[in-house]
């Protein structure tokens, strides 16, 4: 429920367990008053009394830097990082936007192209729009807050409108900005690298500005566009946690400025680095969305809210609530070296093991025998597939499997027919060298004619081959970001125009092929974000399929993103990246904790391994609804426990799955603590299948339980899955 108290001039956004309060000061400036646990009216009044005193003082003789502000402007007496910056026609960068009006409406407006969280029940969801005006310059700002009360989530975005008679440039416009009262605060970030995505790094916020960002044109391996701020230390079950997740896949910024007062400003949105957007009279600019989540009870509650929100409001289309098929992908099995028969052999072995979908990865088009050629030539390579894609697809379908295809639409190989024909279609700065990465250049996705070419050629391939699934890859960062089409003044718009062009193509292909399941991918997980999830219901988590590495990657990814979104495959050993050999059971249990699949030529596996795999696949089919749509709880962290454990619980709490992985071998004298389960019904007695054990939910959660196998587990890679009913 969102309310405005016209006497006190405050907005109160009340979720089921949260309050977010904004106040309009006597001089029509916006102050952030509170975000946290639901407020009683008594505590709200106390906050208001304190604020009113402070607000009046500020208006008269104290700098605005001592206020906790909401969406602060720049150039007056608050010199902390602003939420926006406008360059006026006269060159001035100072602006002053003041409150003029607001509206509170059911549901959420349509903001046009780009990722946008959905509303099904507009009785529940409301949007607050606050209108601010810079009277001198006739510019208008609109701040949007959509409240999803059941998940305690507020989705923010901003629009700037130029109503002046002169053009302006926008140098910075955040989706969300607010000031927290003095802390202590800590920050959790998720940095990484290729094959090593999203490591959880937690630590105190130090004075000064911490910029988490991407300048690579993609959300990046290096840092994920999700961060958490905690007030003091937090654990899975305790502590105040604030989450910020950007629904954007290009250059992004989270800017945390810890000021000398101890107060913290958190700005989140498009990166202002190398950004400049021209607005002619009458034009406007809309930012991407930022999803704000709050938990008074530690990380776990925050993750649960974000998982539900992502499944219910971000992921959309045919596959939103559909169990995802178990796939087999030929990448690690063959790389570029395959032909029709070899693929059929893998598919047949897959079918025998119970697989549901066969995915043909990179190398099916042009003359792509390695990664130096053919991107952009989306025509089948008849040398490898003499019966064409359709012939292969028919044979795969004939086995009773669905057929999936890999594409990398945003790229062009200099060695390609497309490049010969259109050497100016890649991002480039005239006269400068075009730097390659993985021997490829990036298509200028801001240009509609390039998107049309891609839409037509890709649609043709998907249609002809009766494709059921698409893996959309993207294997390099952007460089030489320039083009000849935009005017010199508009070159600073290109990164964002690129990203909006990508969303446009995703959107068109989604509409054209509503039943096709799309999986996002970017050299593994370099574009794992809510932006991609708005168009692609699942994402390839990492090229690293080593079972132990994956434990860390999937563990950290789960802080923001639900297991159904995480592509997780069993591959062969020794692992293609780490060269480590981990037992099949462990690899299977890690993969079964996400969106399960296989990435191997299992026709070469021993009959024993194939039988074991078939068993896991059979079992996953039984537990799939629970893993893909249940509540996920992290119990023990791979970072600091002897073992890692996590669990899934169904909606009615009648069923649960406990996964345990022994990360470090037990040594004599070490006392392994019992695993405290979560999310169970305290008054239900659960039977642990195969253990001849019955324990109450209450005991499982309060006292915990340590499976016998993990009490003194020596040696390597013990893992188990326990089913509770
Ligand atoms: C990177 C992806 O992450 C891999 O799974 C595979 O599709 C390769 N690209 C193919 O080039």
mmCIF file of N, CA and C and ligand atoms in Angstrom, residues 331 336 361-362 368 406 438 471 473 475 521 523-524 540 543 599, ligand 1:
data_model
loop_
_atom_site.group_PDB
_atom_site.id
_atom_site.type_symbol
_atom_site.label_atom_id
_atom_site.label_comp_id
_atom_site.label_asym_id
_atom_site.label_seq_id
_atom_site.Cartn_x
_atom_site.Cartn_y
_atom_site.Cartn_z
ATOM 1 N N UNK A 331 28.823 -29.126 -26.957
ATOM 2 C CA UNK A 331 30.010 -28.271 -26.977
ATOM 3 C C UNK A 331 31.257 -28.973 -26.413
ATOM 4 N N UNK A 336 34.240 -27.872 -32.311
ATOM 5 C CA UNK A 336 33.798 -27.597 -33.686
ATOM 6 C C UNK A 336 33.799 -28.843 -34.580
ATOM 7 N N UNK A 361 25.560 -26.910 -30.540
ATOM 8 C CA UNK A 361 26.264 -25.691 -30.135
ATOM 9 C C UNK A 361 27.000 -25.088 -31.327
ATOM 10 N N UNK A 362 27.993 -24.288 -31.030
ATOM 11 C CA UNK A 362 28.765 -23.526 -32.017
ATOM 12 C C UNK A 362 29.330 -24.435 -33.118
ATOM 13 N N UNK A 368 32.811 -22.767 -40.173
ATOM 14 C CA UNK A 368 33.335 -22.559 -38.820
ATOM 15 C C UNK A 368 33.959 -23.836 -38.267
ATOM 16 N N UNK A 406 22.501 -23.247 -31.175
ATOM 17 C CA UNK A 406 23.328 -22.154 -30.651
ATOM 18 C C UNK A 406 23.428 -21.030 -31.691
ATOM 19 N N UNK A 438 38.641 -13.049 -29.298
ATOM 20 C CA UNK A 438 38.238 -14.353 -29.830
ATOM 21 C C UNK A 438 38.073 -14.254 -31.361
ATOM 22 N N UNK A 471 20.194 -21.237 -27.777
ATOM 23 C CA UNK A 471 21.193 -20.736 -26.826
ATOM 24 C C UNK A 471 21.795 -19.492 -27.466
ATOM 25 N N UNK A 473 24.418 -16.790 -27.389
ATOM 26 C CA UNK A 473 25.732 -16.561 -26.793
ATOM 27 C C UNK A 473 26.234 -15.147 -27.107
ATOM 28 N N UNK A 475 30.296 -13.490 -26.864
ATOM 29 C CA UNK A 475 31.597 -13.887 -26.349
ATOM 30 C C UNK A 475 32.688 -12.840 -26.270
ATOM 31 N N UNK A 521 23.520 -16.598 -22.598
ATOM 32 C CA UNK A 521 24.880 -17.088 -22.367
ATOM 33 C C UNK A 521 25.815 -15.967 -22.785
ATOM 34 N N UNK A 523 29.922 -16.157 -22.901
ATOM 35 C CA UNK A 523 31.187 -16.764 -22.491
ATOM 36 C C UNK A 523 30.996 -17.393 -21.122
ATOM 37 N N UNK A 524 29.945 -18.217 -21.001
ATOM 38 C CA UNK A 524 29.512 -18.664 -19.677
ATOM 39 C C UNK A 524 28.555 -17.623 -19.130
ATOM 40 N N UNK A 540 23.110 -19.770 -19.082
ATOM 41 C CA UNK A 540 24.237 -20.674 -18.854
ATOM 42 C C UNK A 540 25.131 -20.023 -17.797
ATOM 43 N N UNK A 543 31.148 -21.527 -18.035
ATOM 44 C CA UNK A 543 31.770 -22.591 -18.842
ATOM 45 C C UNK A 543 32.490 -23.582 -17.946
ATOM 46 N N UNK A 599 26.612 -32.159 -20.718
ATOM 47 C CA UNK A 599 27.486 -31.478 -21.675
ATOM 48 C C UNK A 599 28.646 -32.432 -21.948
HETATM 49 C C1 LIG B 1 30.856 -19.880 -24.885
HETATM 50 C C2 LIG B 1 29.767 -20.642 -24.207
HETATM 51 O O1 LIG B 1 29.726 -20.319 -22.860
HETATM 52 C C3 LIG B 1 30.001 -22.130 -24.421
HETATM 53 O O2 LIG B 1 29.042 -22.866 -23.718
HETATM 54 C C4 LIG B 1 29.975 -22.436 -25.881
HETATM 55 O O3 LIG B 1 28.693 -22.208 -26.389
HETATM 56 C C5 LIG B 1 31.006 -21.598 -26.610
HETATM 57 N N1 LIG B 1 30.875 -20.200 -26.284
HETATM 58 C C6 LIG B 1 30.891 -21.791 -28.087
HETATM 59 O O4 LIG B 1 31.700 -20.970 -28.791
#
